[in-house]
Tab-separated table of C-alpha atoms in Angstrom:
chain	number	residue	atom	x	y	z
A	1260	MET	CA	-74.843	162.534	134.893
A	1261	ASP	CA	-77.941	161.114	133.250
A	1262	TYR	CA	-77.581	159.327	129.915
A	1263	ILE	CA	-80.134	158.068	127.438
A	1264	LEU	CA	-79.653	154.301	127.313
A	1265	ASP	CA	-80.864	151.717	124.822
A	1266	GLU	CA	-82.551	148.389	125.593
A	1267	ASN	CA	-79.136	146.856	126.353
A	1268	GLY	CA	-78.277	149.489	128.944
A	1269	LEU	CA	-75.724	151.158	126.659
A	1270	ILE	CA	-75.514	154.725	125.358
A	1271	SER	CA	-78.362	155.320	122.934
A	1272	ASP	CA	-77.843	156.919	119.541
A	1273	ALA	CA	-80.190	159.650	120.790
A	1274	ASP	CA	-77.882	160.636	123.665
A	1275	GLY	CA	-76.386	164.141	123.542
A	1276	ILE	CA	-72.835	162.792	123.732
A	1277	PHE	CA	-72.860	162.320	119.974
A	1278	GLU	CA	-73.812	165.962	119.347
A	1279	GLU	CA	-70.971	167.059	121.617
A	1280	ALA	CA	-68.525	164.709	119.876
A	1281	ASP	CA	-69.713	166.040	116.484
A	1282	GLN	CA	-69.065	169.581	117.663
A	1283	TRP	CA	-65.455	168.871	118.620
A	1284	TYR	CA	-64.937	166.884	115.417
A	1285	GLU	CA	-66.170	169.757	113.244
A	1286	GLN	CA	-63.901	172.161	115.127
A	1287	ASN	CA	-60.931	169.815	114.628
A	1288	GLU	CA	-60.479	169.343	118.370
A	1289	PRO	CA	-59.835	165.583	118.699
A	1290	GLU	CA	-58.412	165.917	122.224
A	1291	LYS	CA	-61.669	167.445	123.457
A	1292	GLU	CA	-63.669	164.822	121.573
A	1293	ILE	CA	-61.615	162.119	123.302
A	1294	ALA	CA	-62.104	163.767	126.695
A	1295	CYS	CA	-65.880	164.005	126.348
A	1296	ILE	CA	-66.152	160.314	125.404
A	1297	LEU	CA	-63.826	159.184	128.194
A	1298	ASN	CA	-66.073	161.008	130.686
A	1299	VAL	CA	-68.699	158.363	129.961
A	1300	PRO	CA	-68.223	155.215	132.070
A	1301	ARG	CA	-66.797	152.464	129.850
A	1302	ARG	CA	-69.484	150.011	130.953
A	1303	LEU	CA	-72.038	152.208	129.161
A	1304	TRP	CA	-70.241	152.488	125.845
A	1305	SER	CA	-72.130	151.344	122.779
A	1306	ASN	CA	-70.085	150.161	119.820
A	1307	ARG	CA	-70.968	153.378	118.004
A	1308	LEU	CA	-69.511	155.489	120.816
A	1309	TRP	CA	-66.491	153.204	121.103
A	1310	PHE	CA	-65.716	153.586	117.406
A	1311	ARG	CA	-66.066	157.368	117.767
A	1312	LEU	CA	-63.310	157.221	120.364
A	1313	ILE	CA	-61.118	155.145	118.028
A	1314	CYS	CA	-61.732	157.647	115.224
A	1315	ALA	CA	-60.807	160.542	117.524
A	1316	TYR	CA	-57.627	158.761	118.594
A	1317	ASN	CA	-56.707	158.345	114.918
A	1318	ASN	CA	-57.402	162.002	114.180
A	1319	ASN	CA	-55.223	162.947	117.143
A	1320	GLY	CA	-52.365	160.730	115.996
A	1321	SER	CA	-52.766	158.555	119.109
A	1322	TYR	CA	-52.250	155.357	117.145
A	1323	GLU	CA	-51.170	153.125	120.028
A	1324	GLU	CA	-54.347	153.972	121.924
A	1325	SER	CA	-56.407	153.378	118.791
A	1326	GLU	CA	-54.794	149.986	118.218
A	1327	GLU	CA	-55.426	148.972	121.830
A	1328	GLU	CA	-59.109	149.920	121.614
A	1329	LEU	CA	-59.511	147.977	118.356
A	1330	LYS	CA	-58.264	144.862	120.136
A	1331	LYS	CA	-60.738	145.420	122.968
A	1332	ILE	CA	-63.777	146.112	120.799
A	1333	GLU	CA	-63.285	143.174	118.410
A	1334	PRO	CA	-65.095	140.564	120.587
A	1335	CYS	CA	-68.049	142.957	120.854
A	1336	CYS	CA	-68.502	143.272	117.094
A	1337	LYS	CA	-71.390	140.927	116.300
A	1338	LYS	CA	-73.319	142.913	113.670
A	1339	ALA	CA	-72.159	143.114	110.063
A	1340	ILE	CA	-71.795	146.905	110.203
A	1341	ASP	CA	-69.629	146.688	113.321
A	1342	LYS	CA	-67.399	144.017	111.799
A	1343	ALA	CA	-67.028	146.134	108.658
A	1344	ARG	CA	-66.209	149.199	110.730
A	1345	LEU	CA	-63.613	147.217	112.700
A	1346	HIS	CA	-61.798	146.310	109.483
A	1347	TYR	CA	-62.131	149.838	108.151
A	1348	TYR	CA	-60.437	151.397	111.161
A	1349	ARG	CA	-57.852	148.632	111.347
A	1350	GLY	CA	-57.014	149.194	107.671
A	1351	TRP	CA	-56.857	152.948	108.110
A	1352	LEU	CA	-54.563	152.546	111.102
A	1353	ARG	CA	-52.236	150.118	109.329
A	1354	GLY	CA	-52.069	152.485	106.395
A	1355	GLN	CA	-50.942	155.286	108.698
A	1356	LEU	CA	-48.390	153.189	110.545
A	1357	SER	CA	-46.865	151.463	107.522
A	1358	ASP	CA	-47.641	153.849	104.652
A	1359	ASN	CA	-48.723	150.743	102.773
A	1360	PRO	CA	-52.019	150.811	100.832
A	1361	LEU	CA	-51.824	147.042	100.321
A	1362	GLU	CA	-52.407	146.516	104.032
A	1363	MET	CA	-55.286	148.976	103.905
A	1364	LEU	CA	-56.821	147.216	100.913
A	1365	MET	CA	-56.622	143.838	102.627
A	1366	GLU	CA	-58.601	145.103	105.629
A	1367	PHE	CA	-61.113	147.063	103.533
A	1368	GLN	CA	-61.841	143.938	101.486
A	1369	LYS	CA	-62.404	141.977	104.686
A	1370	GLY	CA	-64.831	144.656	105.831
A	1371	LEU	CA	-66.691	144.524	102.541
A	1372	ALA	CA	-66.975	140.739	102.848
A	1373	GLU	CA	-68.498	141.135	106.323
A	1374	ASP	CA	-71.078	143.655	105.092
A	1375	PRO	CA	-71.964	143.034	101.420
A	1376	ASP	CA	-74.574	145.816	101.627
A	1377	ASP	CA	-71.577	148.134	102.057
A	1378	ALA	CA	-73.118	150.666	104.429
A	1379	LEU	CA	-69.652	152.260	104.831
A	1380	ASP	CA	-69.025	152.510	101.067
A	1381	LEU	CA	-65.874	150.425	101.369
A	1382	LYS	CA	-65.960	149.750	97.632
A	1383	SER	CA	-64.866	153.339	97.080
A	1384	ASP	CA	-62.096	152.978	99.645
A	1385	CYS	CA	-60.910	149.785	97.945
A	1386	GLU	CA	-60.839	151.525	94.572
A	1387	GLN	CA	-58.806	154.434	95.970
A	1388	CYS	CA	-56.336	151.944	97.426
A	1389	ARG	CA	-55.990	150.163	94.096
A	1390	GLU	CA	-55.309	153.465	92.336
A	1391	GLU	CA	-52.619	154.327	94.887
A	1392	ILE	CA	-51.103	150.852	94.627
A	1393	GLN	CA	-50.908	151.169	90.838
A	1394	LYS	CA	-49.046	154.470	91.178
A	1395	ILE	CA	-46.545	152.820	93.520
A	1396	LEU	CA	-46.147	149.866	91.144
A	1397	ASP	CA	-45.527	152.252	88.245
A	1398	ASN	CA	-42.893	154.037	90.304
A	1399	MET	CA	-41.247	150.717	91.133
A	1400	GLN	CA	-41.281	149.739	87.458
A	1401	SER	CA	-39.472	152.950	86.539
A	1402	ALA	CA	-36.907	152.350	89.282
A	1403	VAL	CA	-36.291	148.814	87.994
A	1404	ILE	CA	-35.687	149.993	84.422
A	1405	ASP	CA	-33.409	152.854	85.488
A	1406	THR	CA	-31.407	150.771	87.966
A	1407	VAL	CA	-30.862	147.901	85.522
A	1408	ASP	CA	-29.554	150.364	82.964
A	1409	ILE	CA	-27.242	152.120	85.429
A	1410	VAL	CA	-25.844	148.812	86.698
A	1411	LYS	CA	-25.154	147.711	83.118
A	1412	GLN	CA	-23.333	150.952	82.384
A	1413	ARG	CA	-21.289	150.695	85.575
A	1414	CYS	CA	-20.225	147.124	84.837
A	1415	SER	CA	-19.093	148.102	81.339
A	1416	LEU	CA	-16.812	150.943	82.457
A	1417	VAL	CA	-13.869	148.547	82.605
A	1418	SER	CA	-13.402	146.181	79.678
A	1419	GLU	CA	-13.404	142.467	80.439
A	1420	ASP	CA	-9.695	142.040	79.672
A	1421	LYS	CA	-8.795	144.738	82.203
A	1422	LYS	CA	-11.005	143.578	85.056
A	1423	ILE	CA	-9.397	142.463	88.325
A	1424	GLU	CA	-8.822	138.745	88.835
A	1425	ALA	CA	-9.761	137.799	92.391
A	1426	ASP	CA	-8.472	134.625	94.029
A	1427	ASP	CA	-11.002	131.931	94.914
A	1428	GLU	CA	-11.329	132.913	98.566
A	1429	THR	CA	-11.848	136.608	97.821
A	1430	PHE	CA	-14.341	135.728	95.089
A	1431	GLN	CA	-16.358	133.639	97.565
A	1432	LEU	CA	-16.384	136.533	100.023
A	1433	TYR	CA	-17.560	138.845	97.228
A	1434	LEU	CA	-20.534	136.544	96.625
A	1435	GLY	CA	-21.610	137.288	100.197
A	1436	PHE	CA	-21.588	140.940	99.193
A	1437	TYR	CA	-24.351	142.469	101.294
A	1438	GLN	CA	-23.255	140.698	104.473
A	1439	GLY	CA	-19.682	141.660	103.636
A	1440	ILE	CA	-20.374	145.384	103.424
A	1441	SER	CA	-22.741	145.242	106.410
A	1442	SER	CA	-20.187	144.017	108.939
A	1443	LEU	CA	-18.009	141.087	107.881
A	1444	GLY	CA	-15.692	142.748	105.356
A	1445	PHE	CA	-13.768	141.046	102.583
A	1446	ASP	CA	-10.244	140.915	103.952
A	1447	ARG	CA	-10.369	137.886	106.281
A	1448	TYR	CA	-11.585	134.570	104.938
A	1449	PHE	CA	-11.018	132.729	108.225
A	1450	LEU	CA	-12.540	135.434	110.408
A	1451	LYS	CA	-12.811	134.658	114.139
A	1452	TYR	CA	-14.592	136.828	116.675
A	1453	SER	CA	-12.943	138.039	119.832
A	1454	ASN	CA	-14.490	137.150	123.191
A	1455	GLU	CA	-15.936	140.671	123.333
A	1456	ASP	CA	-17.836	140.226	120.044
A	1457	LEU	CA	-18.740	136.581	120.446
A	1458	GLU	CA	-21.871	137.057	122.589
A	1459	LYS	CA	-23.338	139.721	120.296
A	1460	GLU	CA	-22.727	137.677	117.166
A	1461	MET	CA	-24.157	134.538	118.761
A	1462	GLN	CA	-27.343	136.513	119.418
A	1463	HIS	CA	-27.484	137.328	115.701
A	1464	LEU	CA	-27.256	133.634	114.826
A	1465	GLU	CA	-29.884	132.754	117.431
A	1466	MET	CA	-32.309	135.007	115.541
A	1467	TYR	CA	-32.154	132.273	112.897
A	1468	ASN	CA	-32.368	129.534	115.569
A	1469	ILE	CA	-28.731	128.654	114.942
A	1470	THR	CA	-27.064	127.378	118.092
A	1471	ASP	CA	-24.939	124.491	116.816
A	1472	ARG	CA	-23.786	122.723	113.654
A	1473	ALA	CA	-27.026	120.779	113.124
A	1474	SER	CA	-29.255	123.840	113.520
A	1475	PHE	CA	-27.021	125.769	111.091
A	1476	PHE	CA	-27.544	123.250	108.290
A	1477	LYS	CA	-31.255	122.994	109.084
A	1478	CYS	CA	-31.584	126.778	108.807
A	1479	ILE	CA	-29.681	126.938	105.507
A	1480	GLN	CA	-31.962	124.325	103.979
A	1481	GLU	CA	-35.350	125.268	105.420
A	1482	ASN	CA	-35.515	128.954	106.392
A	1483	GLU	CA	-37.832	130.689	103.895
A	1484	ILE	CA	-36.073	134.023	104.312
A	1485	LEU	CA	-32.889	132.414	102.979
A	1486	ASN	CA	-34.666	130.753	100.068
A	1487	GLN	CA	-36.362	133.594	98.197
A	1488	ASN	CA	-35.577	131.968	94.863
A	1489	ALA	CA	-37.874	129.003	95.529
A	1490	ARG	CA	-40.811	131.320	96.185
A	1491	LEU	CA	-39.890	133.361	93.112
A	1492	GLN	CA	-40.001	130.240	90.917
A	1493	ASN	CA	-43.565	129.577	92.081
A	1494	ALA	CA	-44.550	133.078	90.995
A	1495	LEU	CA	-42.787	132.787	87.641
A	1496	ALA	CA	-44.500	129.465	86.966
A	1497	TYR	CA	-47.856	131.100	87.712
A	1498	ILE	CA	-47.035	134.063	85.442
A	1499	ASN	CA	-46.059	131.690	82.633
A	1500	GLY	CA	-49.327	129.778	82.897
A	1501	ASN	CA	-47.880	126.694	84.563
A	1502	PRO	CA	-48.892	127.053	88.231
A	1503	ARG	CA	-47.296	124.609	90.631
A	1504	PHE	CA	-50.297	124.569	92.958
A	1505	ASP	CA	-53.973	125.502	93.091
A	1506	ILE	CA	-54.146	129.082	94.361
A	1507	GLU	CA	-57.607	128.361	95.808
A	1508	GLU	CA	-55.922	126.149	98.401
A	1509	LEU	CA	-54.118	129.144	99.921
A	1510	GLY	CA	-57.146	130.611	101.669
A	1511	GLU	CA	-58.245	134.251	101.540
A	1512	ALA	CA	-55.155	135.798	103.138
A	1513	GLY	CA	-52.782	133.513	101.229
A	1514	GLN	CA	-54.415	134.323	97.903
A	1515	PHE	CA	-54.224	138.055	98.609
A	1516	TYR	CA	-50.518	137.830	99.408
A	1517	PHE	CA	-49.645	135.582	96.450
A	1518	GLN	CA	-51.564	137.667	93.913
A	1519	ASN	CA	-49.804	140.828	95.037
A	1520	TYR	CA	-46.467	139.001	95.185
A	1521	VAL	CA	-47.001	137.964	91.556
A	1522	ALA	CA	-47.870	141.543	90.580
A	1523	PHE	CA	-44.645	142.668	92.247
A	1524	VAL	CA	-42.522	140.025	90.507
A	1525	LYS	CA	-43.941	141.004	87.107
A	1526	LEU	CA	-42.207	144.382	87.471
A	1527	PHE	CA	-38.764	142.846	87.051
A	1528	ALA	CA	-39.354	139.323	85.711
A	1529	ALA	CA	-38.030	140.291	82.263
A	1530	TYR	CA	-34.716	141.401	83.788
A	1531	LEU	CA	-34.041	138.321	85.893
A	1532	PRO	CA	-30.951	136.283	84.982
A	1533	ASP	CA	-31.216	132.501	84.673
A	1534	GLY	CA	-30.295	132.201	88.347
A	1535	GLY	CA	-33.331	134.182	89.466
A	1536	VAL	CA	-32.530	135.780	92.823
A	1537	LEU	CA	-30.122	133.073	93.889
A	1538	ALA	CA	-27.382	135.688	94.404
A	1539	TRP	CA	-29.356	137.126	97.326
A	1540	ASP	CA	-30.004	133.713	98.877
A	1541	ILE	CA	-26.409	132.556	98.470
A	1542	GLY	CA	-25.113	135.857	99.809
A	1543	GLU	CA	-27.179	135.542	102.964
A	1544	LYS	CA	-26.081	131.939	103.449
A	1545	ILE	CA	-22.438	132.881	102.986
A	1546	GLY	CA	-22.890	135.572	105.604
A	1547	LEU	CA	-24.336	133.074	108.064
A	1548	ALA	CA	-21.597	130.555	107.282
A	1549	ARG	CA	-18.942	133.157	107.983
A	1550	ARG	CA	-20.591	134.095	111.260
A	1551	ALA	CA	-21.038	130.463	112.272
A	1552	TYR	CA	-17.360	129.800	111.604
A	1553	ALA	CA	-16.313	132.955	113.456
A	1554	CYS	CA	-18.406	131.812	116.447
A	1555	ASN	CA	-16.835	128.317	116.398
A	1556	ILE	CA	-20.101	126.624	115.365
A	1557	LEU	CA	-18.535	125.396	112.125
A	1558	GLY	CA	-15.093	123.863	111.857
A	1559	ASN	CA	-12.624	124.473	109.040
A	1560	THR	CA	-13.792	121.526	106.923
A	1561	ASP	CA	-17.487	122.428	107.098
A	1562	PHE	CA	-16.751	126.075	106.436
A	1563	VAL	CA	-14.427	125.646	103.466
A	1564	SER	CA	-16.509	122.935	101.800
A	1565	GLY	CA	-19.696	124.892	102.427
A	1566	MET	CA	-18.307	128.111	100.966
A	1567	LEU	CA	-17.087	126.209	97.919
A	1568	ALA	CA	-20.456	124.517	97.401
A	1569	LEU	CA	-22.347	127.803	97.706
A	1570	SER	CA	-20.065	129.619	95.266
A	1571	ASP	CA	-20.190	126.715	92.775
A	1572	GLN	CA	-23.980	126.774	92.920
A	1573	LEU	CA	-24.018	130.435	91.974
A	1574	LYS	CA	-21.299	130.165	89.309
A	1575	GLU	CA	-23.395	127.453	87.675
A	1576	VAL	CA	-26.256	129.826	86.867
A	1577	LEU	CA	-24.600	133.257	86.497
A	1578	SER	CA	-21.904	134.388	84.071
A	1579	SER	CA	-20.962	137.919	85.167
A	1580	PHE	CA	-21.128	140.371	88.029
A	1581	GLU	CA	-23.667	142.349	86.021
A	1582	GLU	CA	-26.000	139.328	86.177
A	1583	TYR	CA	-25.046	138.889	89.818
A	1584	ALA	CA	-26.084	142.490	90.537
A	1585	ARG	CA	-29.538	141.996	89.040
A	1586	SER	CA	-29.993	138.723	90.906
A	1587	LEU	CA	-28.859	140.407	94.120
A	1588	MET	CA	-30.924	143.575	93.937
A	1589	PHE	CA	-34.159	141.837	92.919
A	1590	GLY	CA	-33.602	139.329	95.720
A	1591	ALA	CA	-33.190	142.249	98.108
A	1592	ALA	CA	-36.479	143.674	96.840
A	1593	LEU	CA	-38.312	140.376	97.414
A	1594	PHE	CA	-36.738	140.017	100.846
A	1595	MET	CA	-37.959	143.466	101.907
A	1596	PHE	CA	-41.373	142.901	100.307
A	1597	GLN	CA	-41.765	139.802	102.468
A	1598	ILE	CA	-40.521	141.100	105.814
A	1599	SER	CA	-42.217	144.516	105.540
A	1600	GLY	CA	-45.730	143.218	104.945
A	1601	MET	CA	-45.790	143.802	101.168
A	1602	ASN	CA	-44.497	147.368	101.415
A	1603	ILE	CA	-43.534	148.159	97.819
A	1604	LYS	CA	-41.984	151.515	98.692
A	1605	LYS	CA	-39.607	149.934	101.192
A	1606	ALA	CA	-38.788	147.154	98.715
A	1607	LYS	CA	-37.948	149.719	96.031
A	1608	ASP	CA	-35.755	151.765	98.367
A	1609	PHE	CA	-33.881	148.681	99.570
A	1610	MET	CA	-33.373	147.442	96.023
A	1611	CYS	CA	-31.917	150.789	94.980
A	1612	SER	CA	-29.732	150.957	98.094
A	1613	VAL	CA	-28.225	147.502	97.473
A	1614	ALA	CA	-27.664	148.353	93.797
A	1615	LEU	CA	-25.895	151.565	94.765
A	1616	ASP	CA	-23.663	149.726	97.235
A	1617	PHE	CA	-22.768	147.266	94.495
A	1618	MET	CA	-21.908	149.993	92.007
A	1619	GLN	CA	-19.657	151.719	94.537
A	1620	SER	CA	-17.735	148.501	95.225
A	1621	ASP	CA	-14.963	146.661	93.372
A	1622	LEU	CA	-17.309	143.972	92.071
A	1623	PRO	CA	-18.242	145.675	88.746
A	1624	ASP	CA	-14.512	145.808	87.940
A	1625	THR	CA	-13.846	142.172	88.897
A	1626	LYS	CA	-13.755	139.174	86.569
A	1627	TRP	CA	-16.386	136.525	87.088
A	1628	ILE	CA	-14.859	133.117	87.851
A	1629	LYS	CA	-16.560	130.349	85.898
A	1630	ASN	CA	-16.836	126.741	87.028
A	1631	GLN	CA	-14.166	124.507	85.503
């Protein structure tokens, strides 16, 4: 088949393939549009034709194929318009896969930076993303207010003088609440895994690079996932006008993440107890300590002293299980915000899920043990 080629030996904009692709696009036949483009030898593809294929893949829901082609075309994007289009399609694809307009906005802004003349009208796309993000933030704000109120009501159902008094060991297990309800339970302080469970649980610890006693303590001290409260304090300092660092030093991607992290934190900052989200961090560390002990990585002395130190740290900054619940659920929200790529919807759902689990447990009816 004869094609009209440009000076680089690639498909010219004047070639009839674009009319055919337009026809199938207008008739909402992405499979036929894909087929007509794939009939052209790849060595002849211009970037314009290549992006038409990516668009058709997106319209067909063939997201894996679209993602693969975006990786392949990236080195060929030398012109500003092509770089902008690359970020546009990458943002659109991420939005579809993650249902997260923040990821879309990040890519659209990159595209706009590549082509300030904005031939693709990315400014409009950015504005639409911001409007959608604000709606999601408003929804999260409402969920925060409602959940805080419901938790408060639940914790007040039983008067303080009638609440259950837990022994020290049970209380420590309660502080590892989320890990307790997930798999570890609250009935065995000195839990040990059977040979059948040992390999599976060791694999869980290895996800945190925990293989021995030294790596356990290194993880507890340094793993960012287990130290959400430190990151939160940076955001609160920024919100309060006392930033701990120059945000300009973070780079473009770092600034984008931090600014949106701060916007997220503002939704519940007024409801944080003095301990911030330490309940989430301590809970995760207690869970890992219990697993490490059950897998024979920690001995009795390390385990008991570690559990005591973790519980004392939390008792120092919280005064009730109602405060604990707020610290826990907001920590859960920050955890999901971080690991999901700033997905506010997922963070909201996880926060509400953890709060519901708490309210259905014995913790609201249990007395808080204060440090002596």
